[in-house]
PDB file of C-alpha atoms and ligand atoms in Angstrom:
ATOM      1  CA  UNK A   1       0.000   0.000   0.000  1.00  0.00           C
ATOM      2  CA  UNK A   2       1.211   3.521  -0.796  1.00  0.00           C
ATOM      3  CA  UNK A   3       3.295   5.603   1.592  1.00  0.00           C
ATOM      4  CA  UNK A   4       0.590   8.226   2.104  1.00  0.00           C
ATOM      5  CA  UNK A   5      -1.828   5.625   3.475  1.00  0.00           C
ATOM      6  CA  UNK A   6       0.701   3.788   5.655  1.00  0.00           C
ATOM      7  CA  UNK A   7       2.275   7.039   6.901  1.00  0.00           C
ATOM      8  CA  UNK A   8      -1.056   8.668   7.761  1.00  0.00           C
ATOM      9  CA  UNK A   9      -2.279   5.541   9.571  1.00  0.00           C
ATOM     10  CA  UNK A  10       0.991   5.491  11.500  1.00  0.00           C
ATOM     11  CA  UNK A  11       0.749   9.195  12.406  1.00  0.00           C
ATOM     12  CA  UNK A  12      -2.784   8.659  13.717  1.00  0.00           C
ATOM     13  CA  UNK A  13      -1.859   5.454  15.616  1.00  0.00           C
ATOM     14  CA  UNK A  14       1.134   7.116  17.279  1.00  0.00           C
ATOM     15  CA  UNK A  15      -0.913  10.270  17.993  1.00  0.00           C
ATOM     16  CA  UNK A  16       1.268  12.636  15.990  1.00  0.00           C
ATOM     17  CA  UNK A  17      -2.108  13.458  14.444  1.00  0.00           C
ATOM     18  CA  UNK A  18      -4.725  13.475  17.185  1.00  0.00           C
ATOM     19  CA  UNK A  19      -8.083  14.949  18.147  1.00  0.00           C
ATOM     20  CA  UNK A  20     -11.178  13.520  16.481  1.00  0.00           C
ATOM     21  CA  UNK A  21     -11.747  16.332  13.998  1.00  0.00           C
ATOM     22  CA  UNK A  22      -8.153  16.521  12.827  1.00  0.00           C
ATOM     23  CA  UNK A  23      -7.668  12.790  12.496  1.00  0.00           C
ATOM     24  CA  UNK A  24     -10.854  12.450  10.425  1.00  0.00           C
ATOM     25  CA  UNK A  25      -9.689  15.146   8.009  1.00  0.00           C
ATOM     26  CA  UNK A  26      -6.202  13.615   7.850  1.00  0.00           C
ATOM     27  CA  UNK A  27      -7.616  10.144   7.072  1.00  0.00           C
ATOM     28  CA  UNK A  28      -9.886  11.486   4.343  1.00  0.00           C
ATOM     29  CA  UNK A  29      -7.127  13.652   2.934  1.00  0.00           C
ATOM     30  CA  UNK A  30      -4.877  10.570   2.691  1.00  0.00           C
ATOM     31  CA  UNK A  31      -7.532   8.813   0.567  1.00  0.00           C
ATOM     32  CA  UNK A  32      -7.787  11.893  -1.665  1.00  0.00           C
ATOM     33  CA  UNK A  33      -3.988  12.062  -2.147  1.00  0.00           C
ATOM     34  CA  UNK A  34      -3.852   8.319  -2.821  1.00  0.00           C
ATOM     35  CA  UNK A  35      -6.563   8.728  -5.467  1.00  0.00           C
ATOM     36  CA  UNK A  36      -4.816  11.678  -7.114  1.00  0.00           C
ATOM     37  CA  UNK A  37      -1.657   9.584  -7.481  1.00  0.00           C
ATOM     38  CA  UNK A  38      -3.473   6.461  -8.699  1.00  0.00           C
ATOM     39  CA  UNK A  39      -2.210   5.449 -12.137  1.00  0.00           C
ATOM     40  CA  UNK A  40      -2.606   2.584 -14.525  1.00  0.00           C
ATOM     41  CA  UNK A  41      -5.298   0.562 -12.816  1.00  0.00           C
ATOM     42  CA  UNK A  42      -8.774  -0.574 -13.746  1.00  0.00           C
ATOM     43  CA  UNK A  43     -12.050   0.278 -12.022  1.00  0.00           C
ATOM     44  CA  UNK A  44     -11.991  -3.152 -10.378  1.00  0.00           C
ATOM     45  CA  UNK A  45      -8.429  -2.784  -9.092  1.00  0.00           C
ATOM     46  CA  UNK A  46      -9.145   0.760  -7.844  1.00  0.00           C
ATOM     47  CA  UNK A  47     -12.202  -0.429  -5.920  1.00  0.00           C
ATOM     48  CA  UNK A  48     -10.122  -3.124  -4.237  1.00  0.00           C
ATOM     49  CA  UNK A  49      -7.193  -0.802  -3.563  1.00  0.00           C
ATOM     50  CA  UNK A  50      -9.246   2.072  -2.144  1.00  0.00           C
ATOM     51  CA  UNK A  51     -11.160  -0.348   0.118  1.00  0.00           C
ATOM     52  CA  UNK A  52      -7.868  -1.722   1.412  1.00  0.00           C
ATOM     53  CA  UNK A  53      -6.566   1.816   1.941  1.00  0.00           C
ATOM     54  CA  UNK A  54      -9.753   2.731   3.841  1.00  0.00           C
ATOM     55  CA  UNK A  55      -9.398  -0.343   6.061  1.00  0.00           C
ATOM     56  CA  UNK A  56      -5.801   0.565   6.925  1.00  0.00           C
ATOM     57  CA  UNK A  57      -6.785   4.107   7.873  1.00  0.00           C
ATOM     58  CA  UNK A  58      -9.806   2.901   9.873  1.00  0.00           C
ATOM     59  CA  UNK A  59      -7.689   0.426  11.832  1.00  0.00           C
ATOM     60  CA  UNK A  60      -5.393   3.208  13.072  1.00  0.00           C
ATOM     61  CA  UNK A  61      -7.589   4.257  16.026  1.00  0.00           C
ATOM     62  CA  UNK A  62     -10.938   2.679  16.866  1.00  0.00           C
ATOM     63  CA  UNK A  63     -12.958   5.151  18.940  1.00  0.00           C
ATOM     64  CA  UNK A  64     -13.537   8.420  17.062  1.00  0.00           C
ATOM     65  CA  UNK A  65     -16.474   7.845  14.716  1.00  0.00           C
ATOM     66  CA  UNK A  66     -15.497  11.034  12.867  1.00  0.00           C
ATOM     67  CA  UNK A  67     -12.872   8.980  11.028  1.00  0.00           C
ATOM     68  CA  UNK A  68     -15.410   6.293  10.087  1.00  0.00           C
ATOM     69  CA  UNK A  69     -17.951   8.912   8.990  1.00  0.00           C
ATOM     70  CA  UNK A  70     -15.345  10.763   6.909  1.00  0.00           C
ATOM     71  CA  UNK A  71     -14.157   7.627   5.121  1.00  0.00           C
ATOM     72  CA  UNK A  72     -17.712   6.425   4.508  1.00  0.00           C
ATOM     73  CA  UNK A  73     -18.807   9.843   3.193  1.00  0.00           C
ATOM     74  CA  UNK A  74     -15.846   9.821   0.824  1.00  0.00           C
ATOM     75  CA  UNK A  75     -16.590   6.340  -0.546  1.00  0.00           C
ATOM     76  CA  UNK A  76     -20.391   6.692  -0.363  1.00  0.00           C
ATOM     77  CA  UNK A  77     -20.916   6.356  -4.140  1.00  0.00           C
ATOM     78  CA  UNK A  78     -18.664   3.317  -4.543  1.00  0.00           C
ATOM     79  CA  UNK A  79     -21.455   1.019  -5.763  1.00  0.00           C
ATOM     80  CA  UNK A  80     -22.455   3.553  -8.432  1.00  0.00           C
ATOM     81  CA  UNK A  81     -19.038   4.005 -10.076  1.00  0.00           C
ATOM     82  CA  UNK A  82     -19.055   2.851 -13.700  1.00  0.00           C
ATOM     83  CA  UNK A  83     -15.627   3.974 -14.902  1.00  0.00           C
ATOM     84  CA  UNK A  84     -12.249   4.498 -13.275  1.00  0.00           C
ATOM     85  CA  UNK A  85     -12.366   8.241 -14.098  1.00  0.00           C
ATOM     86  CA  UNK A  86     -15.733   8.551 -12.388  1.00  0.00           C
ATOM     87  CA  UNK A  87     -14.415   6.706  -9.338  1.00  0.00           C
ATOM     88  CA  UNK A  88     -11.318   8.908  -9.086  1.00  0.00           C
ATOM     89  CA  UNK A  89     -13.242  12.146  -9.337  1.00  0.00           C
ATOM     90  CA  UNK A  90     -15.934  10.945  -6.900  1.00  0.00           C
ATOM     91  CA  UNK A  91     -13.353  10.179  -4.173  1.00  0.00           C
ATOM     92  CA  UNK A  92     -11.547  13.460  -4.769  1.00  0.00           C
ATOM     93  CA  UNK A  93     -14.706  15.580  -4.769  1.00  0.00           C
ATOM     94  CA  UNK A  94     -16.399  13.887  -1.837  1.00  0.00           C
ATOM     95  CA  UNK A  95     -13.202  13.838   0.236  1.00  0.00           C
ATOM     96  CA  UNK A  96     -12.522  17.520  -0.395  1.00  0.00           C
ATOM     97  CA  UNK A  97     -16.125  18.387   0.400  1.00  0.00           C
ATOM     98  CA  UNK A  98     -15.969  16.466   3.687  1.00  0.00           C
ATOM     99  CA  UNK A  99     -12.799  18.300   4.761  1.00  0.00           C
ATOM    100  CA  UNK A 100     -14.095  21.732   3.851  1.00  0.00           C
ATOM    101  CA  UNK A 101     -17.469  21.107   5.539  1.00  0.00           C
ATOM    102  CA  UNK A 102     -15.635  19.935   8.633  1.00  0.00           C
ATOM    103  CA  UNK A 103     -13.536  23.113   8.711  1.00  0.00           C
ATOM    104  CA  UNK A 104     -16.613  25.273   8.117  1.00  0.00           C
ATOM    105  CA  UNK A 105     -18.417  23.420  10.947  1.00  0.00           C
ATOM    106  CA  UNK A 106     -15.543  24.234  13.306  1.00  0.00           C
ATOM    107  CA  UNK A 107     -15.870  27.952  12.630  1.00  0.00           C
ATOM    108  CA  UNK A 108     -19.679  27.918  13.060  1.00  0.00           C
ATOM    109  CA  UNK A 109     -19.253  26.077  16.391  1.00  0.00           C
ATOM    110  CA  UNK A 110     -16.730  28.715  17.481  1.00  0.00           C
ATOM    111  CA  UNK A 111     -19.280  31.460  16.792  1.00  0.00           C
ATOM    112  CA  UNK A 112     -22.218  29.589  18.380  1.00  0.00           C
ATOM    113  CA  UNK A 113     -20.243  28.680  21.500  1.00  0.00           C
ATOM    114  CA  UNK A 114     -18.710  32.139  21.904  1.00  0.00           C
ATOM    115  CA  UNK A 115     -22.251  33.535  22.303  1.00  0.00           C
ATOM    116  CA  UNK A 116     -22.574  31.393  25.448  1.00  0.00           C
ATOM    117  CA  UNK A 117     -19.571  33.002  27.167  1.00  0.00           C
ATOM    118  CA  UNK A 118     -20.133  36.176  29.176  1.00  0.00           C
ATOM    119  CA  UNK A 119     -17.748  38.513  30.992  1.00  0.00           C
ATOM    120  CA  UNK A 120     -16.608  37.073  34.295  1.00  0.00           C
ATOM    121  CA  UNK A 121     -17.109  33.427  33.277  1.00  0.00           C
ATOM    122  CA  UNK A 122     -14.723  30.842  34.680  1.00  0.00           C
ATOM    123  CA  UNK A 123     -14.519  27.873  32.313  1.00  0.00           C
ATOM    124  CA  UNK A 124     -13.037  24.416  32.629  1.00  0.00           C
ATOM    125  CA  UNK A 125     -11.866  22.196  29.794  1.00  0.00           C
ATOM    126  CA  UNK A 126     -10.402  18.695  29.671  1.00  0.00           C
ATOM    127  CA  UNK A 127      -7.747  17.312  27.308  1.00  0.00           C
ATOM    128  CA  UNK A 128      -7.285  19.185  24.020  1.00  0.00           C
ATOM    129  CA  UNK A 129     -10.320  19.815  21.848  1.00  0.00           C
ATOM    130  CA  UNK A 130      -9.933  22.108  18.849  1.00  0.00           C
ATOM    131  CA  UNK A 131     -13.721  22.649  18.911  1.00  0.00           C
ATOM    132  CA  UNK A 132     -13.725  23.757  22.564  1.00  0.00           C
ATOM    133  CA  UNK A 133     -10.636  25.936  22.123  1.00  0.00           C
ATOM    134  CA  UNK A 134     -12.067  27.472  18.949  1.00  0.00           C
ATOM    135  CA  UNK A 135     -14.984  28.759  21.036  1.00  0.00           C
ATOM    136  CA  UNK A 136     -12.711  30.255  23.678  1.00  0.00           C
ATOM    137  CA  UNK A 137     -10.468  31.930  21.099  1.00  0.00           C
ATOM    138  CA  UNK A 138     -13.495  33.388  19.300  1.00  0.00           C
ATOM    139  CA  UNK A 139     -14.902  34.734  22.592  1.00  0.00           C
ATOM    140  CA  UNK A 140     -11.538  36.328  23.337  1.00  0.00           C
ATOM    141  CA  UNK A 141     -11.420  37.802  19.826  1.00  0.00           C
ATOM    142  CA  UNK A 142     -14.810  39.372  20.584  1.00  0.00           C
ATOM    143  CA  UNK A 143     -13.257  41.015  23.653  1.00  0.00           C
ATOM    144  CA  UNK A 144     -14.910  38.879  26.326  1.00  0.00           C
ATOM    145  CA  UNK A 145     -13.224  38.700  29.705  1.00  0.00           C
ATOM    146  CA  UNK A 146     -13.092  35.177  31.164  1.00  0.00           C
ATOM    147  CA  UNK A 147     -10.729  32.663  32.751  1.00  0.00           C
ATOM    148  CA  UNK A 148     -10.069  29.014  31.911  1.00  0.00           C
ATOM    149  CA  UNK A 149      -8.935  26.065  34.044  1.00  0.00           C
ATOM    150  CA  UNK A 150      -7.455  23.231  31.969  1.00  0.00           C
ATOM    151  CA  UNK A 151      -6.692  19.699  33.122  1.00  0.00           C
ATOM    152  CA  UNK A 152      -3.318  18.096  32.550  1.00  0.00           C
ATOM    153  CA  UNK A 153      -5.008  15.013  30.965  1.00  0.00           C
ATOM    154  CA  UNK A 154      -2.815  12.127  31.936  1.00  0.00           C
ATOM    155  CA  UNK A 155      -1.245  10.063  30.553  1.00  0.00           C
ATOM    156  CA  UNK A 156      -0.534  11.973  27.326  1.00  0.00           C
ATOM    157  CA  UNK A 157      -0.730  15.424  28.943  1.00  0.00           C
ATOM    158  CA  UNK A 158      -2.600  16.996  26.056  1.00  0.00           C
ATOM    159  CA  UNK A 159      -3.492  19.701  28.588  1.00  0.00           C
ATOM    160  CA  UNK A 160      -0.053  21.172  27.909  1.00  0.00           C
ATOM    161  CA  UNK A 161      -1.078  21.809  24.306  1.00  0.00           C
ATOM    162  CA  UNK A 162      -4.327  23.346  25.539  1.00  0.00           C
ATOM    163  CA  UNK A 163      -2.727  25.775  28.004  1.00  0.00           C
ATOM    164  CA  UNK A 164      -0.060  26.745  25.482  1.00  0.00           C
ATOM    165  CA  UNK A 165      -2.678  27.508  22.819  1.00  0.00           C
ATOM    166  CA  UNK A 166      -4.841  29.485  25.248  1.00  0.00           C
ATOM    167  CA  UNK A 167      -1.908  31.453  26.628  1.00  0.00           C
ATOM    168  CA  UNK A 168      -0.807  32.276  23.083  1.00  0.00           C
ATOM    169  CA  UNK A 169      -4.330  33.604  22.465  1.00  0.00           C
ATOM    170  CA  UNK A 170      -3.819  35.818  25.545  1.00  0.00           C
ATOM    171  CA  UNK A 171      -6.494  33.977  27.543  1.00  0.00           C
ATOM    172  CA  UNK A 172      -6.117  33.790  31.340  1.00  0.00           C
ATOM    173  CA  UNK A 173      -5.441  30.057  31.842  1.00  0.00           C
ATOM    174  CA  UNK A 174      -4.588  27.881  34.841  1.00  0.00           C
ATOM    175  CA  UNK A 175      -3.445  24.287  34.545  1.00  0.00           C
ATOM    176  CA  UNK A 176      -4.532  21.681  37.113  1.00  0.00           C
ATOM    177  CA  UNK A 177      -3.855  17.995  37.594  1.00  0.00           C
ATOM    178  CA  UNK A 178      -6.816  15.786  36.714  1.00  0.00           C
ATOM    179  CA  UNK A 179      -7.511  14.916  40.331  1.00  0.00           C
ATOM    180  CA  UNK A 180      -8.012  18.635  41.187  1.00  0.00           C
ATOM    181  CA  UNK A 181     -11.209  18.852  39.139  1.00  0.00           C
ATOM    182  CA  UNK A 182     -13.598  18.524  42.093  1.00  0.00           C
ATOM    183  CA  UNK A 183     -11.502  20.966  44.139  1.00  0.00           C
ATOM    184  CA  UNK A 184     -11.790  23.734  41.548  1.00  0.00           C
ATOM    185  CA  UNK A 185     -15.381  23.024  40.493  1.00  0.00           C
ATOM    186  CA  UNK A 186     -16.791  25.532  43.008  1.00  0.00           C
ATOM    187  CA  UNK A 187     -14.958  28.275  41.039  1.00  0.00           C
ATOM    188  CA  UNK A 188     -16.274  27.146  37.627  1.00  0.00           C
ATOM    189  CA  UNK A 189     -19.514  28.183  35.967  1.00  0.00           C
ATOM    190  CA  UNK A 190     -19.265  26.360  32.630  1.00  0.00           C
ATOM    191  CA  UNK A 191     -17.429  23.313  31.265  1.00  0.00           C
ATOM    192  CA  UNK A 192     -16.631  23.012  27.563  1.00  0.00           C
ATOM    193  CA  UNK A 193     -15.237  19.693  26.290  1.00  0.00           C
ATOM    194  CA  UNK A 194     -14.909  18.085  22.865  1.00  0.00           C
ATOM    195  CA  UNK A 195     -16.184  14.758  21.555  1.00  0.00           C
ATOM    196  CA  UNK A 196     -14.778  11.706  19.864  1.00  0.00           C
ATOM    197  CA  UNK A 197     -18.153  10.046  19.377  1.00  0.00           C
ATOM    198  CA  UNK A 198     -21.728  10.874  20.346  1.00  0.00           C
ATOM    199  CA  UNK A 199     -24.251   8.038  20.492  1.00  0.00           C
ATOM    200  CA  UNK A 200     -27.831   8.172  19.209  1.00  0.00           C
ATOM    201  CA  UNK A 201     -28.934   8.243  22.879  1.00  0.00           C
ATOM    202  CA  UNK A 202     -26.937  11.444  23.399  1.00  0.00           C
ATOM    203  CA  UNK A 203     -24.099   9.868  25.396  1.00  0.00           C
ATOM    204  CA  UNK A 204     -20.622  11.304  24.966  1.00  0.00           C
ATOM    205  CA  UNK A 205     -17.403   9.381  24.365  1.00  0.00           C
ATOM    206  CA  UNK A 206     -14.403  11.622  24.997  1.00  0.00           C
ATOM    207  CA  UNK A 207     -10.983  11.580  26.675  1.00  0.00           C
ATOM    208  CA  UNK A 208     -10.684   9.411  29.770  1.00  0.00           C
ATOM    209  CA  UNK A 209     -11.722  11.465  32.796  1.00  0.00           C
ATOM    210  CA  UNK A 210     -14.422  13.415  30.954  1.00  0.00           C
ATOM    211  CA  UNK A 211     -17.184  11.534  32.793  1.00  0.00           C
ATOM    212  CA  UNK A 212     -15.596  12.437  36.154  1.00  0.00           C
ATOM    213  CA  UNK A 213     -15.494  16.092  35.135  1.00  0.00           C
ATOM    214  CA  UNK A 214     -19.158  15.805  34.109  1.00  0.00           C
ATOM    215  CA  UNK A 215     -20.288  14.209  37.349  1.00  0.00           C
ATOM    216  CA  UNK A 216     -18.417  16.817  39.410  1.00  0.00           C
ATOM    217  CA  UNK A 217     -20.044  19.559  37.302  1.00  0.00           C
ATOM    218  CA  UNK A 218     -23.456  17.936  37.833  1.00  0.00           C
ATOM    219  CA  UNK A 219     -22.882  17.770  41.570  1.00  0.00           C
ATOM    220  CA  UNK A 220     -21.989  21.482  41.675  1.00  0.00           C
ATOM    221  CA  UNK A 221     -24.801  22.539  39.293  1.00  0.00           C
ATOM    222  CA  UNK A 222     -22.280  23.687  36.675  1.00  0.00           C
ATOM    223  CA  UNK A 223     -23.298  23.764  32.999  1.00  0.00           C
ATOM    224  CA  UNK A 224     -21.514  20.983  31.055  1.00  0.00           C
ATOM    225  CA  UNK A 225     -21.482  21.565  27.282  1.00  0.00           C
ATOM    226  CA  UNK A 226     -19.970  19.474  24.496  1.00  0.00           C
ATOM    227  CA  UNK A 227     -18.499  21.171  21.438  1.00  0.00           C
ATOM    228  CA  UNK A 228     -18.755  18.952  18.397  1.00  0.00           C
ATOM    229  CA  UNK A 229     -19.322  18.738  14.669  1.00  0.00           C
ATOM    230  CA  UNK A 230     -22.303  16.486  13.925  1.00  0.00           C
ATOM    231  CA  UNK A 231     -20.013  14.131  12.007  1.00  0.00           C
ATOM    232  CA  UNK A 232     -19.023  12.854  15.456  1.00  0.00           C
ATOM    233  CA  UNK A 233     -22.600  11.570  15.858  1.00  0.00           C
ATOM    234  CA  UNK A 234     -22.442   7.809  15.350  1.00  0.00           C
ATOM    235  CA  UNK A 235     -24.879   6.281  12.850  1.00  0.00           C
ATOM    236  CA  UNK A 236     -23.629   2.872  13.970  1.00  0.00           C
ATOM    237  CA  UNK A 237     -25.269   3.389  17.358  1.00  0.00           C
ATOM    238  CA  UNK A 238     -28.649   3.768  15.598  1.00  0.00           C
ATOM    239  CA  UNK A 239     -28.529   0.065  14.851  1.00  0.00           C
ATOM    240  CA  UNK A 240     -27.397  -0.932  18.332  1.00  0.00           C
ATOM    241  CA  UNK A 241     -23.627  -1.027  17.899  1.00  0.00           C
ATOM    242  CA  UNK A 242     -21.577  -0.103  20.928  1.00  0.00           C
ATOM    243  CA  UNK A 243     -18.509   2.133  20.774  1.00  0.00           C
ATOM    244  CA  UNK A 244     -15.090   0.514  21.047  1.00  0.00           C
ATOM    245  CA  UNK A 245     -13.026   2.207  23.747  1.00  0.00           C
ATOM    246  CA  UNK A 246      -9.369   2.241  22.744  1.00  0.00           C
ATOM    247  CA  UNK A 247      -6.829   0.830  25.205  1.00  0.00           C
ATOM    248  CA  UNK A 248      -3.183   1.772  24.862  1.00  0.00           C
ATOM    249  CA  UNK A 249       0.046   0.418  26.306  1.00  0.00           C
ATOM    250  CA  UNK A 250       1.448   0.439  29.844  1.00  0.00           C
ATOM    251  CA  UNK A 251       4.427   2.495  28.669  1.00  0.00           C
ATOM    252  CA  UNK A 252       2.131   5.540  28.375  1.00  0.00           C
ATOM    253  CA  UNK A 253       1.194   5.292  32.072  1.00  0.00           C
ATOM    254  CA  UNK A 254       4.433   4.188  33.687  1.00  0.00           C
ATOM    255  CA  UNK A 255       7.477   6.264  32.793  1.00  0.00           C
ATOM    256  CA  UNK A 256       9.914   4.302  30.682  1.00  0.00           C
ATOM    257  CA  UNK A 257       7.469   1.368  30.583  1.00  0.00           C
ATOM    258  CA  UNK A 258       9.043  -0.073  33.755  1.00  0.00           C
ATOM    259  CA  UNK A 259       6.167  -1.713  35.582  1.00  0.00           C
ATOM    260  CA  UNK A 260       7.018  -3.333  38.940  1.00  0.00           C
ATOM    261  CA  UNK A 261       6.831  -7.127  38.905  1.00  0.00           C
ATOM    262  CA  UNK A 262       3.292  -8.579  39.168  1.00  0.00           C
ATOM    263  CA  UNK A 263       1.707  -5.172  38.437  1.00  0.00           C
ATOM    264  CA  UNK A 264      -0.764  -4.858  35.590  1.00  0.00           C
ATOM    265  CA  UNK A 265      -1.600  -1.543  33.923  1.00  0.00           C
ATOM    266  CA  UNK A 266      -5.012  -0.693  32.461  1.00  0.00           C
ATOM    267  CA  UNK A 267      -4.928   2.304  30.133  1.00  0.00           C
ATOM    268  CA  UNK A 268      -8.358   3.083  28.617  1.00  0.00           C
ATOM    269  CA  UNK A 269      -8.149   6.192  26.445  1.00  0.00           C
ATOM    270  CA  UNK A 270     -11.768   7.369  26.460  1.00  0.00           C
ATOM    271  CA  UNK A 271     -14.809   7.073  28.703  1.00  0.00           C
ATOM    272  CA  UNK A 272     -18.570   7.402  28.435  1.00  0.00           C
ATOM    273  CA  UNK A 273     -20.480  10.332  29.890  1.00  0.00           C
ATOM    274  CA  UNK A 274     -24.200   9.674  30.444  1.00  0.00           C
ATOM    275  CA  UNK A 275     -26.525  12.146  28.718  1.00  0.00           C
ATOM    276  CA  UNK A 276     -28.062  13.233  32.042  1.00  0.00           C
ATOM    277  CA  UNK A 277     -24.845  15.126  32.838  1.00  0.00           C
ATOM    278  CA  UNK A 278     -24.836  17.001  29.519  1.00  0.00           C
ATOM    279  CA  UNK A 279     -26.665  20.313  29.146  1.00  0.00           C
ATOM    280  CA  UNK A 280     -26.067  20.832  25.455  1.00  0.00           C
ATOM    281  CA  UNK A 281     -24.198  19.857  22.323  1.00  0.00           C
ATOM    282  CA  UNK A 282     -22.803  22.934  20.575  1.00  0.00           C
ATOM    283  CA  UNK A 283     -22.772  21.975  16.886  1.00  0.00           C
ATOM    284  CA  UNK A 284     -22.709  23.552  13.434  1.00  0.00           C
ATOM    285  CA  UNK A 285     -26.484  22.946  13.308  1.00  0.00           C
ATOM    286  CA  UNK A 286     -26.964  24.958  16.483  1.00  0.00           C
ATOM    287  CA  UNK A 287     -27.065  24.254  20.210  1.00  0.00           C
ATOM    288  CA  UNK A 288     -29.072  21.106  20.889  1.00  0.00           C
ATOM    289  CA  UNK A 289     -30.022  18.855  23.784  1.00  0.00           C
ATOM    290  CA  UNK A 290     -28.661  15.271  24.041  1.00  0.00           C
ATOM    291  CA  UNK A 291     -32.189  14.108  23.159  1.00  0.00           C
ATOM    292  CA  UNK A 292     -31.925  15.791  19.740  1.00  0.00           C
ATOM    293  CA  UNK A 293     -29.000  13.658  18.581  1.00  0.00           C
ATOM    294  CA  UNK A 294     -31.252  10.775  17.602  1.00  0.00           C
ATOM    295  CA  UNK A 295     -33.343  13.013  15.322  1.00  0.00           C
ATOM    296  CA  UNK A 296     -30.266  14.379  13.503  1.00  0.00           C
ATOM    297  CA  UNK A 297     -28.919  10.876  12.918  1.00  0.00           C
ATOM    298  CA  UNK A 298     -32.249   9.368  11.937  1.00  0.00           C
ATOM    299  CA  UNK A 299     -33.034  12.089   9.393  1.00  0.00           C
ATOM    300  CA  UNK A 300     -29.560  11.851   7.901  1.00  0.00           C
ATOM    301  CA  UNK A 301     -29.564   8.076   7.598  1.00  0.00           C
ATOM    302  CA  UNK A 302     -33.249   7.258   7.135  1.00  0.00           C
ATOM    303  CA  UNK A 303     -32.706   5.678   3.712  1.00  0.00           C
ATOM    304  CA  UNK A 304     -29.701   3.574   4.514  1.00  0.00           C
ATOM    305  CA  UNK A 305     -29.946   2.883   8.212  1.00  0.00           C
ATOM    306  CA  UNK A 306     -29.003  -0.768   7.755  1.00  0.00           C
ATOM    307  CA  UNK A 307     -25.941   0.144   5.686  1.00  0.00           C
ATOM    308  CA  UNK A 308     -24.364   2.043   8.570  1.00  0.00           C
ATOM    309  CA  UNK A 309     -22.396  -0.974   9.791  1.00  0.00           C
TER     310      UNK A 309
HETATM  311  C1  LIG B   1      -8.572  13.985  22.166  1.00  0.00           C
HETATM  312  C2  LIG B   1      -9.915  14.210  22.737  1.00  0.00           C
HETATM  313  C3  LIG B   1     -10.651  15.428  22.258  1.00  0.00           C
HETATM  314  C4  LIG B   1     -11.602  15.014  21.125  1.00  0.00           C
HETATM  315  C5  LIG B   1     -12.187  16.226  20.410  1.00  0.00           C
HETATM  316  O1  LIG B   1      -8.089  12.687  22.457  1.00  0.00           O
HETATM  317  O2  LIG B   1     -10.453  13.430  23.494  1.00  0.00           O
HETATM  318  O3  LIG B   1     -11.423  15.979  23.293  1.00  0.00           O
HETATM  319  O4  LIG B   1     -10.913  14.221  20.182  1.00  0.00           O
HETATM  320  O5  LIG B   1     -11.166  16.947  19.779  1.00  0.00           O
HETATM  321  P1  LIG B   1      -6.707  12.191  21.788  1.00  0.00           P
HETATM  322  P2  LIG B   1     -11.499  17.964  18.578  1.00  0.00           P
HETATM  323  O6  LIG B   1      -5.665  13.181  22.175  1.00  0.00           O
HETATM  324  O7  LIG B   1      -6.500  10.825  22.368  1.00  0.00           O
HETATM  325  O8  LIG B   1      -6.931  12.132  20.295  1.00  0.00           O
HETATM  326  O9  LIG B   1     -12.482  18.945  19.146  1.00  0.00           O
HETATM  327  O10 LIG B   1     -10.165  18.584  18.265  1.00  0.00           O
HETATM  328  O11 LIG B   1     -12.049  17.172  17.448  1.00  0.00           O
END
């Protein structure tokens, strides 16, 4: 398989490309580049090759449905292709459209979410979500005066990226360790996090620890909002599929991978936040309740609900 496919899959697997929105666009973009460089084959060989390429990309990380949705959107017309030329231009056009819609969605979410921030707000965010940070940067650009607490997000410490980005945007930011979330919650009036996958029942799958942040927010009566493009809504959950939670190696938890004898390490990367803890999903279609997710998915997939697997 070509370098662009293997390299992109490797970058996603090793988290050099990370965050559900970015990795979806990177996976789709790899298929587009592969297609642009495709020479000398037949329609039959292209169909086989692009399916293999898609499988390699999809196997890179299992949890974010944005990647699955992006790849499936890009190859949606596969059964209709009649010539190689038609196939090549379909993948290119659909892939490009997916990426530009995803980028457009991010800027709409930034504007929608920024409206929710008022002067004096103290926000909390977990891990590193480009959607959540986009909102904060837009609010700052509009001149709003607020503070942000950001978790470290062990074991990868993506919180360092978050605080760096916020500080560079001149936003007042304080970093905390993950276990300080409950301690600071009395100072917080709104939580903004991102999403890897949202189920048809409105449950959120996001970075490990998100559900603890949500339950602490619930306990303190703090608004907990999820910032997400609707391509993180999972059509697979409409037909009863569960979401695979990625587990990664012990070396990410224990420095140098040196685990004391007889000690096991469990390193789940994401967790599930029940919809009862979530006030709203801030999306490119507007701000919606967890109960509205089903309607968006059902209307989008009503004709091919059984083909979502
Ligand atoms: C990142 C993470 C982010 C979501 C949303 O996890 O959980 O909150 O992916 O990000 P990881 P975005 O670092 O393991 O990929 O809003 O940028 O799509």
